[in-house]
Coordinates of C-alpha atoms in Angstrom, one line a residue:
Chain A
M1 CA 0.0 0.0 0.0
K2 CA 3.0 2.3 0.7
S3 CA 4.2 2.0 -2.9
G4 CA 0.7 2.6 -4.1
K5 CA 0.6 5.9 -2.3
F6 CA 4.0 6.8 -3.7
W7 CA 2.8 6.2 -7.3
A8 CA -0.4 8.1 -6.7
W9 CA 1.7 11.1 -5.7
V10 CA 4.0 10.7 -8.7
I11 CA 1.0 10.6 -11.1
F12 CA -0.7 13.6 -9.4
I13 CA 2.5 15.7 -9.5
V14 CA 3.3 14.8 -13.2
G15 CA -0.3 15.6 -14.1
A16 CA -0.3 18.8 -12.2
A17 CA 3.0 19.8 -13.9
Y18 CA 1.6 19.1 -17.4
F19 CA -1.3 21.4 -16.7
F20 CA 0.3 24.1 -14.7
I21 CA 3.5 24.7 -16.7
P22 CA 1.6 25.9 -19.8
L23 CA -0.6 28.1 -17.6
M24 CA 2.3 29.6 -15.7
A25 CA 4.2 30.1 -18.9
T26 CA 1.3 31.9 -20.4
V27 CA 1.0 34.2 -17.4
E28 CA 4.7 34.9 -17.5
F29 CA 4.6 35.5 -21.3
S30 CA 1.7 37.8 -21.0
L31 CA 3.7 40.0 -18.7
R32 CA 6.8 40.3 -21.0
M33 CA 5.5 42.9 -23.4
R34 CA 7.7 45.7 -22.1
R35 CA 11.3 44.7 -22.7
G36 CA 13.3 43.8 -19.7
V37 CA 10.6 44.2 -17.0
H38 CA 7.3 42.5 -16.1
S39 CA 4.3 44.7 -16.8
F40 CA 0.6 44.5 -17.4
D41 CA 1.0 46.3 -20.8
A42 CA -0.5 43.4 -22.8
Y43 CA -3.6 43.4 -20.5
R44 CA -3.9 47.2 -20.7
I45 CA -3.7 47.2 -24.5
V46 CA -6.2 44.3 -24.8
L47 CA -8.7 45.6 -22.3
G48 CA -8.5 49.1 -23.8
D49 CA -9.0 47.8 -27.4
A50 CA -12.4 49.0 -28.6
R51 CA -12.8 45.8 -30.6
F52 CA -12.2 43.7 -27.5
Q53 CA -14.9 45.6 -25.6
S54 CA -17.4 45.4 -28.5
T55 CA -16.8 41.7 -29.4
F56 CA -16.8 40.7 -25.7
L57 CA -20.0 42.5 -25.1
Y58 CA -21.5 40.9 -28.2
S59 CA -20.6 37.4 -26.9
V60 CA -21.9 38.1 -23.4
I61 CA -25.3 39.2 -24.8
A62 CA -25.3 36.2 -27.1
A63 CA -24.6 34.0 -24.1
V64 CA -27.5 35.6 -22.1
F65 CA -30.0 35.0 -25.0
T66 CA -28.7 31.5 -25.5
I67 CA -29.3 30.7 -21.8
I68 CA -32.8 32.2 -22.0
L69 CA -33.6 30.3 -25.1
G70 CA -32.2 27.1 -23.7
V71 CA -34.3 27.4 -20.5
L72 CA -37.4 28.1 -22.5
I73 CA -36.9 24.9 -24.5
V74 CA -35.4 22.5 -22.0
V75 CA -37.3 23.2 -18.7
P76 CA -40.9 22.6 -20.0
A77 CA -39.7 19.6 -22.0
A78 CA -37.8 18.0 -19.1
Y79 CA -40.7 18.7 -16.7
W80 CA -43.3 17.4 -19.0
I81 CA -41.4 14.2 -19.7
R82 CA -41.0 13.6 -15.9
L83 CA -44.7 14.3 -15.3
R84 CA -46.6 12.9 -18.3
L85 CA -44.5 11.4 -21.0
P86 CA -41.8 9.2 -19.5
Q87 CA -42.0 7.1 -22.6
L88 CA -40.3 9.9 -24.6
R89 CA -37.3 10.1 -22.3
P90 CA -35.0 7.9 -24.4
I91 CA -35.8 9.8 -27.5
V92 CA -35.2 13.2 -25.9
E93 CA -32.0 12.0 -24.3
F94 CA -30.8 10.7 -27.6
I95 CA -31.6 14.1 -29.3
T96 CA -29.9 16.1 -26.6
L97 CA -26.8 13.9 -27.1
L98 CA -26.7 14.6 -30.8
P99 CA -24.8 17.9 -30.6
L100 CA -21.9 15.9 -29.0
V101 CA -22.0 13.6 -32.0
I102 CA -22.5 16.1 -34.8
P103 CA -19.6 18.5 -34.8
A104 CA -20.5 22.2 -34.5
I105 CA -19.0 23.0 -37.9
V106 CA -21.4 20.5 -39.5
I107 CA -24.4 22.0 -37.8
V108 CA -23.6 25.5 -38.8
F109 CA -22.9 24.4 -42.4
G110 CA -26.4 23.0 -42.5
Y111 CA -27.7 26.3 -41.2
I112 CA -25.9 28.2 -43.9
R113 CA -27.4 26.0 -46.6
M114 CA -30.9 25.8 -45.2
Y115 CA -31.4 29.4 -43.9
G116 CA -29.6 31.4 -46.6
S117 CA -31.1 34.6 -47.9
N118 CA -32.9 32.7 -50.7
S119 CA -34.5 30.1 -48.5
P120 CA -38.1 30.1 -47.1
L121 CA -36.7 31.1 -43.7
P122 CA -34.0 33.6 -44.6
F123 CA -32.3 34.0 -41.2
L124 CA -29.1 35.0 -43.0
G125 CA -30.8 37.7 -45.1
S126 CA -30.5 40.2 -42.2
N127 CA -28.2 41.1 -39.4
M128 CA -30.8 40.5 -36.7
G129 CA -31.6 37.1 -38.3
A130 CA -28.0 36.1 -38.4
N131 CA -27.7 37.1 -34.7
A132 CA -30.7 35.0 -33.9
L133 CA -29.3 32.1 -35.8
L134 CA -26.1 32.3 -33.9
V135 CA -28.0 32.2 -30.6
I136 CA -30.0 29.3 -31.9
G137 CA -26.8 27.5 -32.8
Y138 CA -25.3 28.1 -29.4
A139 CA -28.6 26.8 -27.8
T140 CA -28.2 23.7 -29.8
L141 CA -24.5 23.3 -28.7
S142 CA -25.5 23.7 -25.1
L143 CA -28.5 21.3 -25.3
P144 CA -26.6 18.3 -23.8
Y145 CA -25.4 20.3 -20.8
M146 CA -28.6 22.2 -20.2
Y147 CA -30.9 19.1 -20.5
R148 CA -28.7 17.0 -18.2
A149 CA -28.4 19.8 -15.6
V150 CA -32.2 20.4 -15.5
D151 CA -33.1 16.7 -15.6
T152 CA -30.7 16.1 -12.6
G153 CA -32.4 19.0 -10.8
L154 CA -35.8 17.6 -11.4
R155 CA -34.8 14.2 -10.2
T156 CA -34.3 15.7 -6.7
I157 CA -37.8 17.0 -6.3
D158 CA -41.2 15.3 -6.4
V159 CA -42.5 16.7 -9.6
R160 CA -45.9 15.0 -9.4
T161 CA -46.8 16.0 -5.9
L162 CA -45.7 19.6 -6.4
T163 CA -47.8 19.8 -9.6
E164 CA -50.9 18.3 -8.0
A165 CA -50.6 20.5 -5.0
A166 CA -50.3 23.6 -7.2
Q167 CA -53.3 22.4 -9.3
I168 CA -55.4 21.9 -6.3
L169 CA -54.6 25.5 -5.2
G170 CA -55.8 26.6 -8.7
A171 CA -52.6 27.3 -10.4
G172 CA -52.4 27.2 -14.2
W173 CA -49.5 25.7 -16.2
G174 CA -47.6 29.0 -16.5
T175 CA -47.8 29.5 -12.8
I176 CA -46.8 25.9 -12.1
I177 CA -43.7 26.0 -14.3
G178 CA -42.7 29.6 -13.6
R179 CA -43.4 29.7 -9.8
V180 CA -43.3 26.2 -8.5
I181 CA -41.0 24.1 -10.7
L182 CA -38.5 26.7 -11.9
P183 CA -37.5 28.0 -8.4
N184 CA -37.0 24.4 -7.3
V185 CA -34.6 23.6 -10.1
L186 CA -33.1 27.1 -10.3
I187 CA -29.7 26.0 -9.0
A188 CA -29.6 23.2 -11.6
V189 CA -30.6 25.6 -14.3
L190 CA -27.9 28.1 -13.2
S191 CA -25.3 25.3 -13.4
G192 CA -26.3 24.7 -16.9
A193 CA -26.4 28.4 -17.6
F194 CA -22.8 29.0 -16.4
L195 CA -21.5 26.0 -18.4
T196 CA -23.3 27.5 -21.4
F197 CA -21.8 30.8 -20.8
A198 CA -18.3 29.3 -20.6
I199 CA -18.9 27.5 -23.9
V200 CA -20.4 30.5 -25.7
I201 CA -17.8 33.1 -24.7
G202 CA -14.9 31.9 -26.7
E203 CA -16.8 29.9 -29.4
F204 CA -15.1 30.4 -32.8
T205 CA -16.5 28.2 -35.5
M206 CA -20.1 29.2 -35.6
A207 CA -19.5 32.9 -35.0
S208 CA -16.8 33.0 -37.7
L209 CA -18.8 31.1 -40.3
L210 CA -21.9 33.2 -39.7
N211 CA -19.8 36.2 -39.9
R212 CA -20.7 37.6 -36.5
P213 CA -18.6 40.2 -34.6
A214 CA -18.2 37.8 -31.6
F215 CA -15.3 37.3 -29.2
G216 CA -14.0 34.1 -30.8
P217 CA -13.3 35.5 -34.2
Y218 CA -11.6 38.5 -32.5
L219 CA -9.4 36.1 -30.5
Q220 CA -8.4 34.4 -33.7
N221 CA -7.6 37.7 -35.4
I222 CA -5.4 38.8 -32.5
G223 CA -3.7 35.4 -32.2
A224 CA -2.7 35.6 -35.9
N225 CA -1.3 39.1 -35.7
R226 CA 0.1 39.8 -32.2
A227 CA 2.6 38.2 -29.9
Y228 CA 1.9 39.1 -26.3
E229 CA -1.8 40.1 -26.4
P230 CA -2.9 36.5 -27.2
A231 CA -1.3 35.3 -24.0
A232 CA -3.1 37.9 -22.0
L233 CA -6.4 37.0 -23.7
A234 CA -5.8 33.3 -22.9
I235 CA -5.4 34.1 -19.2
I236 CA -8.5 36.3 -19.3
A237 CA -10.5 33.5 -21.0
F238 CA -9.1 30.9 -18.5
A239 CA -10.2 33.2 -15.6
I240 CA -13.7 33.5 -17.1
T241 CA -14.0 29.7 -17.5
W242 CA -12.6 29.2 -14.0
G243 CA -15.1 31.7 -12.6
C244 CA -18.0 29.9 -14.3
M245 CA -16.9 26.5 -13.0
S246 CA -16.4 27.8 -9.4
L247 CA -19.9 29.3 -9.5
I248 CA -21.3 25.9 -10.5
Q249 CA -19.4 24.3 -7.6
I250 CA -20.6 26.8 -5.1
L251 CA -24.2 26.4 -6.4
S252 CA -24.1 22.7 -6.2
R253 CA -23.6 23.0 -2.4
F254 CA -26.9 24.8 -2.2
A255 CA -28.7 22.2 -4.4
P256 CA -31.3 20.0 -2.7
K257 CA -29.9 16.5 -2.0
S258 CA -32.0 13.7 -3.4
A259 CA -33.1 10.9 -1.0
N260 CA -31.8 8.1 -3.2
R261 CA -28.6 9.8 -4.2
P262 CA -27.1 11.3 -1.1
N263 CA -23.8 12.3 -2.9
Chain B
M1 CA -76.5 -2.8 -30.1
T2 CA -76.3 0.4 -28.2
D3 CA -76.1 -1.7 -25.1
L4 CA -73.1 -3.5 -26.5
T5 CA -71.1 -0.4 -27.3
L6 CA -72.0 1.1 -23.9
S7 CA -70.7 -1.9 -22.0
N8 CA -67.7 -2.0 -24.2
Q9 CA -67.0 1.6 -23.4
A10 CA -67.5 0.9 -19.7
L11 CA -65.1 -2.0 -20.0
A12 CA -62.6 0.0 -21.8
T13 CA -62.5 3.0 -19.4
K14 CA -62.9 1.2 -16.2
P15 CA -59.4 -0.2 -15.6
A16 CA -57.7 2.9 -17.0
P17 CA -56.0 5.2 -14.5
P18 CA -57.4 8.8 -14.2
N19 CA -54.7 10.2 -16.5
E20 CA -55.8 8.0 -19.4
A21 CA -59.3 9.5 -19.1
T22 CA -58.0 12.8 -20.3
A23 CA -56.4 11.3 -23.4
F24 CA -58.8 13.0 -25.7
R25 CA -57.1 16.3 -24.8
L26 CA -54.1 15.1 -26.7
P27 CA -52.7 18.5 -27.8
T28 CA -52.2 19.7 -24.3
Q29 CA -50.3 16.6 -23.5
W30 CA -47.7 17.5 -26.2
I31 CA -47.6 21.3 -25.6
G32 CA -44.7 21.1 -23.1
V33 CA -42.5 19.1 -25.3
A34 CA -43.5 20.7 -28.6
P35 CA -41.0 23.6 -28.4
F36 CA -38.2 21.2 -27.8
F37 CA -39.1 18.9 -30.7
I38 CA -39.8 21.7 -33.1
F39 CA -36.4 23.3 -32.2
A40 CA -34.5 20.0 -32.5
L41 CA -36.2 19.3 -35.8
M42 CA -35.5 22.7 -37.3
F43 CA -32.1 23.4 -36.0
L44 CA -30.5 20.0 -35.4
I45 CA -32.1 17.2 -37.4
L46 CA -33.2 18.9 -40.6
P47 CA -30.0 20.8 -41.3
T48 CA -28.0 17.6 -40.7
L49 CA -30.3 15.6 -43.0
Y50 CA -30.0 18.3 -45.6
L51 CA -26.3 17.8 -45.7
V52 CA -26.5 14.1 -45.7
L53 CA -28.9 14.2 -48.6
G54 CA -26.8 16.7 -50.4
A55 CA -23.8 14.4 -50.1
F56 CA -25.6 12.0 -52.5
Q57 CA -26.7 14.6 -55.0
R58 CA -25.3 16.4 -58.0
G59 CA -25.7 20.2 -58.3
D60 CA -28.8 19.7 -60.3
G61 CA -30.4 17.4 -57.7
S62 CA -29.9 14.0 -59.3
F63 CA -28.5 11.3 -57.2
T64 CA -24.9 10.2 -57.4
L65 CA -22.2 8.5 -55.4
D66 CA -19.5 10.6 -56.9
N67 CA -19.2 13.0 -54.0
I68 CA -18.7 10.2 -51.5
L69 CA -16.2 8.5 -53.8
Q70 CA -14.3 11.7 -54.0
L71 CA -13.6 11.5 -50.3
V72 CA -11.5 8.4 -51.0
T73 CA -10.1 9.3 -54.4
D74 CA -9.1 12.9 -53.7
P75 CA -5.7 12.4 -52.1
S76 CA -5.8 15.6 -50.0
I77 CA -9.2 14.8 -48.6
S78 CA -8.5 11.2 -47.7
A79 CA -5.2 12.4 -46.2
S80 CA -7.0 14.9 -44.1
Y81 CA -9.4 12.2 -42.8
W82 CA -6.4 10.0 -42.1
V83 CA -4.6 12.7 -40.1
S84 CA -7.8 13.6 -38.2
I85 CA -8.5 10.0 -37.3
K86 CA -4.9 9.5 -36.2
I87 CA -4.9 12.6 -34.0
S88 CA -8.3 11.8 -32.5
F89 CA -7.4 8.1 -31.9
W90 CA -4.1 8.7 -30.2
S91 CA -5.3 11.7 -28.2
A92 CA -8.2 9.7 -27.0
I93 CA -6.2 6.6 -26.1
I94 CA -3.4 8.5 -24.3
G95 CA -5.9 11.0 -22.8
A96 CA -8.0 8.1 -21.5
F97 CA -5.1 6.2 -19.9
A98 CA -3.6 9.4 -18.4
G99 CA -7.0 10.5 -17.1
L100 CA -7.7 7.0 -15.7
A101 CA -4.3 7.0 -13.9
I102 CA -5.0 10.4 -12.4
A103 CA -8.6 9.4 -11.4
I104 CA -7.4 6.3 -9.7
A105 CA -4.6 8.2 -8.0
I106 CA -7.0 10.8 -6.5
V107 CA -9.8 8.4 -5.7
R108 CA -8.0 5.3 -4.4
G109 CA -4.4 6.4 -4.1
G110 CA -4.6 7.5 -0.4
L111 CA -3.9 11.1 -1.3
P112 CA -5.2 13.9 0.9
S113 CA -8.8 14.9 0.1
W114 CA -7.8 18.4 -1.2
T115 CA -6.1 16.7 -4.2
R116 CA -9.4 15.2 -5.3
S117 CA -11.4 18.3 -5.1
A118 CA -8.7 20.4 -6.7
T119 CA -8.3 18.0 -9.5
L120 CA -12.0 17.8 -10.2
T121 CA -12.4 21.5 -10.2
F122 CA -9.5 22.0 -12.4
S123 CA -10.7 19.2 -14.8
G124 CA -14.0 20.9 -15.0
V125 CA -12.3 24.1 -16.1
A126 CA -9.7 22.6 -18.4
S127 CA -12.1 20.3 -20.2
N128 CA -14.0 23.5 -21.2
F129 CA -10.8 25.4 -21.9
A130 CA -10.4 24.3 -25.5
G131 CA -10.3 26.4 -28.6
L132 CA -8.3 29.5 -29.2
P133 CA -7.1 30.4 -25.7
L134 CA -5.6 26.9 -25.4
A135 CA -3.6 27.4 -28.5
F136 CA -2.3 30.7 -27.3
A137 CA -1.3 29.1 -24.0
F138 CA 0.7 26.5 -25.8
L139 CA 2.3 29.0 -28.1
A140 CA 3.4 31.0 -25.1
T141 CA 4.9 27.8 -23.6
L142 CA 6.4 25.9 -26.5
G143 CA 6.2 28.3 -29.4
R144 CA 9.4 29.5 -31.0
V145 CA 9.8 32.3 -28.3
G146 CA 7.8 30.4 -25.7
I147 CA 9.1 30.2 -22.1
V148 CA 9.8 26.5 -22.0
T149 CA 11.4 26.6 -25.5
T150 CA 13.8 29.4 -24.5
L151 CA 14.5 27.9 -21.0
L152 CA 15.5 24.6 -22.6
R153 CA 17.6 26.4 -25.2
D154 CA 19.4 28.8 -22.8
V155 CA 19.8 26.6 -19.7
L156 CA 20.0 23.1 -21.1
N157 CA 21.2 24.0 -24.6
I158 CA 18.4 21.9 -26.1
N159 CA 16.8 23.4 -29.2
I160 CA 13.5 21.5 -29.6
Y161 CA 12.8 23.1 -33.0
A162 CA 16.1 22.0 -34.3
M163 CA 15.2 18.5 -33.1
G164 CA 12.2 18.6 -35.3
F165 CA 9.5 19.6 -32.8
N166 CA 6.5 21.4 -34.4
F167 CA 3.0 21.9 -33.2
L168 CA 1.7 21.2 -36.7
T169 CA 2.9 17.7 -36.7
T170 CA 0.5 14.9 -35.6
S171 CA 2.3 14.4 -32.4
G172 CA 2.4 18.2 -31.7
L173 CA -1.4 18.4 -32.0
I174 CA -1.9 15.3 -29.9
A175 CA 0.1 16.9 -27.1
V176 CA -2.1 20.0 -27.3
Y177 CA -5.4 18.1 -27.5
L178 CA -4.4 16.1 -24.4
F179 CA -4.8 19.3 -22.5
F180 CA -8.6 19.0 -22.9
Q181 CA -8.8 15.2 -23.4
I182 CA -7.2 14.2 -20.0
P183 CA -9.5 16.5 -17.9
L184 CA -12.6 15.3 -19.8
M185 CA -11.6 11.7 -19.0
V186 CA -11.1 12.6 -15.3
V187 CA -14.5 14.2 -15.1
I188 CA -16.3 11.3 -16.7
I189 CA -14.4 8.4 -15.2
V190 CA -14.2 9.5 -11.5
P191 CA -17.8 8.6 -10.9
A192 CA -17.2 5.2 -12.4
I193 CA -14.3 4.6 -10.0
D194 CA -16.4 5.9 -7.1
G195 CA -18.9 3.2 -8.1
L196 CA -16.4 0.5 -7.2
K197 CA -17.8 -0.7 -3.9
K198 CA -15.5 -1.1 -1.0
E199 CA -17.3 -4.4 -0.2
W200 CA -16.1 -5.9 -3.4
G201 CA -12.5 -5.4 -2.4
E202 CA -13.2 -6.8 1.1
A203 CA -15.0 -9.7 -0.4
A204 CA -12.1 -10.4 -2.7
A205 CA -9.6 -10.2 0.1
T206 CA -11.8 -12.5 2.3
L207 CA -11.8 -15.1 -0.5
G208 CA -8.0 -14.9 -0.5
A209 CA -7.5 -12.8 -3.7
T210 CA -4.3 -11.0 -4.2
Q211 CA -4.3 -7.4 -5.1
A212 CA -3.5 -8.3 -8.7
Q213 CA -6.3 -10.8 -8.8
Y214 CA -8.7 -8.2 -7.4
W215 CA -7.8 -5.8 -10.2
R216 CA -7.9 -8.4 -12.9
M217 CA -11.1 -10.0 -11.9
V218 CA -13.1 -7.2 -10.3
V219 CA -11.9 -3.7 -11.0
I220 CA -11.1 -4.0 -14.7
P221 CA -14.2 -5.9 -15.7
V222 CA -16.4 -3.3 -13.9
I223 CA -14.5 -0.3 -15.3
W224 CA -13.8 -1.3 -18.8
P225 CA -17.2 -0.5 -20.4
S226 CA -17.1 3.0 -19.0
F227 CA -13.5 3.3 -20.0
L228 CA -14.0 2.2 -23.6
G229 CA -17.2 4.4 -23.8
T230 CA -15.2 7.4 -22.7
V231 CA -12.4 6.7 -25.1
I232 CA -14.9 6.9 -27.9
L233 CA -16.4 10.1 -26.6
L234 CA -12.9 11.6 -26.5
F235 CA -12.4 10.5 -30.0
A236 CA -15.5 12.3 -31.2
N237 CA -14.5 15.3 -29.1
A238 CA -11.1 15.6 -30.9
F239 CA -12.5 14.8 -34.3
G240 CA -14.8 17.8 -34.3
A241 CA -12.4 20.2 -32.7
I242 CA -11.2 23.0 -35.0
A243 CA -10.5 26.2 -33.2
T244 CA -7.2 25.1 -31.5
A245 CA -5.7 23.8 -34.6
Y246 CA -7.0 26.7 -36.7
A247 CA -5.2 29.1 -34.3
F248 CA -1.9 27.3 -34.9
A249 CA -2.0 27.1 -38.7
G250 CA -5.0 28.9 -40.1
P251 CA -6.5 27.2 -43.2
A252 CA -3.3 25.4 -44.1
L253 CA -3.5 22.5 -41.7
N254 CA -4.8 19.4 -43.4
I255 CA -7.4 18.0 -40.9
V256 CA -11.0 17.3 -41.7
P257 CA -12.7 20.2 -39.8
I258 CA -10.3 22.8 -41.2
K259 CA -10.9 21.3 -44.7
L260 CA -14.6 21.7 -44.2
Y261 CA -14.2 25.2 -42.8
S262 CA -12.2 26.3 -45.8
Q263 CA -14.8 24.7 -48.1
I264 CA -17.6 26.6 -46.4
N265 CA -15.7 29.8 -46.6
G266 CA -15.2 29.1 -50.3
D267 CA -11.5 29.8 -50.4
V268 CA -10.4 26.3 -51.5
L269 CA -12.9 24.0 -53.1
H270 CA -15.9 25.9 -54.5
N271 CA -17.9 22.8 -54.5
P272 CA -20.8 22.6 -52.0
Q273 CA -21.6 19.0 -53.0
L274 CA -18.1 18.0 -51.9
G275 CA -18.6 20.0 -48.7
Y276 CA -21.7 17.9 -48.0
A277 CA -19.7 14.8 -48.6
I278 CA -17.0 15.9 -46.2
A279 CA -19.7 16.8 -43.6
F280 CA -21.3 13.4 -44.2
G281 CA -18.1 11.6 -43.6
M282 CA -17.6 13.4 -40.3
I283 CA -21.1 12.5 -39.2
V284 CA -20.5 8.9 -40.1
I285 CA -17.3 8.7 -38.1
T286 CA -18.5 10.4 -35.0
G287 CA -21.9 8.7 -35.3
L288 CA -20.3 5.3 -35.4
A289 CA -18.1 6.2 -32.5
N290 CA -21.2 7.2 -30.5
V291 CA -23.1 4.0 -31.4
F292 CA -20.3 2.2 -29.6
Y293 CA -20.3 4.7 -26.8
I294 CA -24.0 4.1 -26.1
W295 CA -23.5 0.4 -26.3
F296 CA -20.7 0.5 -23.8
R297 CA -22.6 2.8 -21.5
T298 CA -25.6 0.6 -21.3
R299 CA -23.2 -2.2 -20.4
S300 CA -21.5 -0.1 -17.7
E301 CA -24.7 0.9 -16.1
R302 CA -25.4 -2.6 -15.0
W303 CA -22.7 -2.2 -12.4
L304 CA -22.6 1.5 -11.7
K305 CA -26.1 2.3 -10.8

């Protein structure tokens, strides 16, 4: 058992080195812009860049709309399947796994061909339409995470009893979903939302192919043309991802524990 | 006759639970799931089918296998598939074993508990830290003026670029892809290892099994379906990844997603039908991978409920 512990430490330390050396190197590199001294010049230039601000804002807004769209699609479906249509569960689970199977680039290629300006639904004929299509594409990408998060949340509450109690008190479906079910799965929904946010912020393929002024294409552009700024941007992106994941962890501590799955 | 139908109705409705009695209000039954299905149909299933169908058509709409055949006969396209498959395969295999080793180390290696929570948090972050920022991080580390490159050169007098190192080689990309493959493996496999019940080890020990026998006869048979399933998921994950590689090399790198990207942007091939065929090929490969994944997962769930 002693040697087992020794090897466990070796694996842990080697793994930690593999992951921390590039991160530390990136931090160090991002501080090297001014010759001879460490400075935050790269960060100052990046954060002060008007295109950084506008593309980042664009992606944040896209992420917010993606989350709203995702919640509107996933929460009623997941709820209804638990309540009334359990026989649909395998089908819906299969569909929500599809975005992991079909690469994003294939999905967006299909959009470009199906929703071009000459098609019956010309999303790509206008700026607003293209923005909407990007949000739709992001909602598709986040479907696996959103659905699983919400479904896990619903598993911990007694959907049927809550619904019946609300119905007896005279609530309609809107009230039941909005004021009874949603607050109960809010933490699960938020976990899905932060994961969606982390995915959407730096997404490159869809935004670039739909020609949207999002953060991903901006990153690509900077990466191709500058030396130190990309490292600063990588650190900023890593910090955002880290922030989202920490929020999910914190939230999961507040989540109700299910009786049959105490962990 | 009326009697008969009446009694039939009575018979039919009697044993049914109250829910079934409202079956005639069918539309309301579906209203909750309708948005989901309409959305999935319009923005996931139909666009994909459109491409799949297009892969078998000529520009004028007549059916043909030429596009699919071109995937094999065009040397640059078949080469890009081959490179993509190699990168995905090796990054999945290496990532899976490395991830498994780390998962076993933190779950069963007797390490302090902070290592477990730190690793899991970090893995959650790193598995989502793909794309462009990841490429930037590696360029800052092992690029021509990267920290580790210059340290090796100045301190140890090793010039890795003179030794033939390059990100744009298959092995270079595998090394980078591991940065998101290993954490993804850790995130998925830790629950499976948690599912190994302590009692099984005790039972094995009581029956006189050695540590090696316990691993060979209990641990590996229980873990392997999850393990293989995750390998396949990692494969699909790498196969569809584009942003990281694109950041290194732009449109020049010959892997399938970049090939398709250039085709969509119209700067290389100018042939939508061929684009459909490339997309179709990607769907077939990741689809096959996932058929196996689902199959392995159902097997693993027998044990890890």
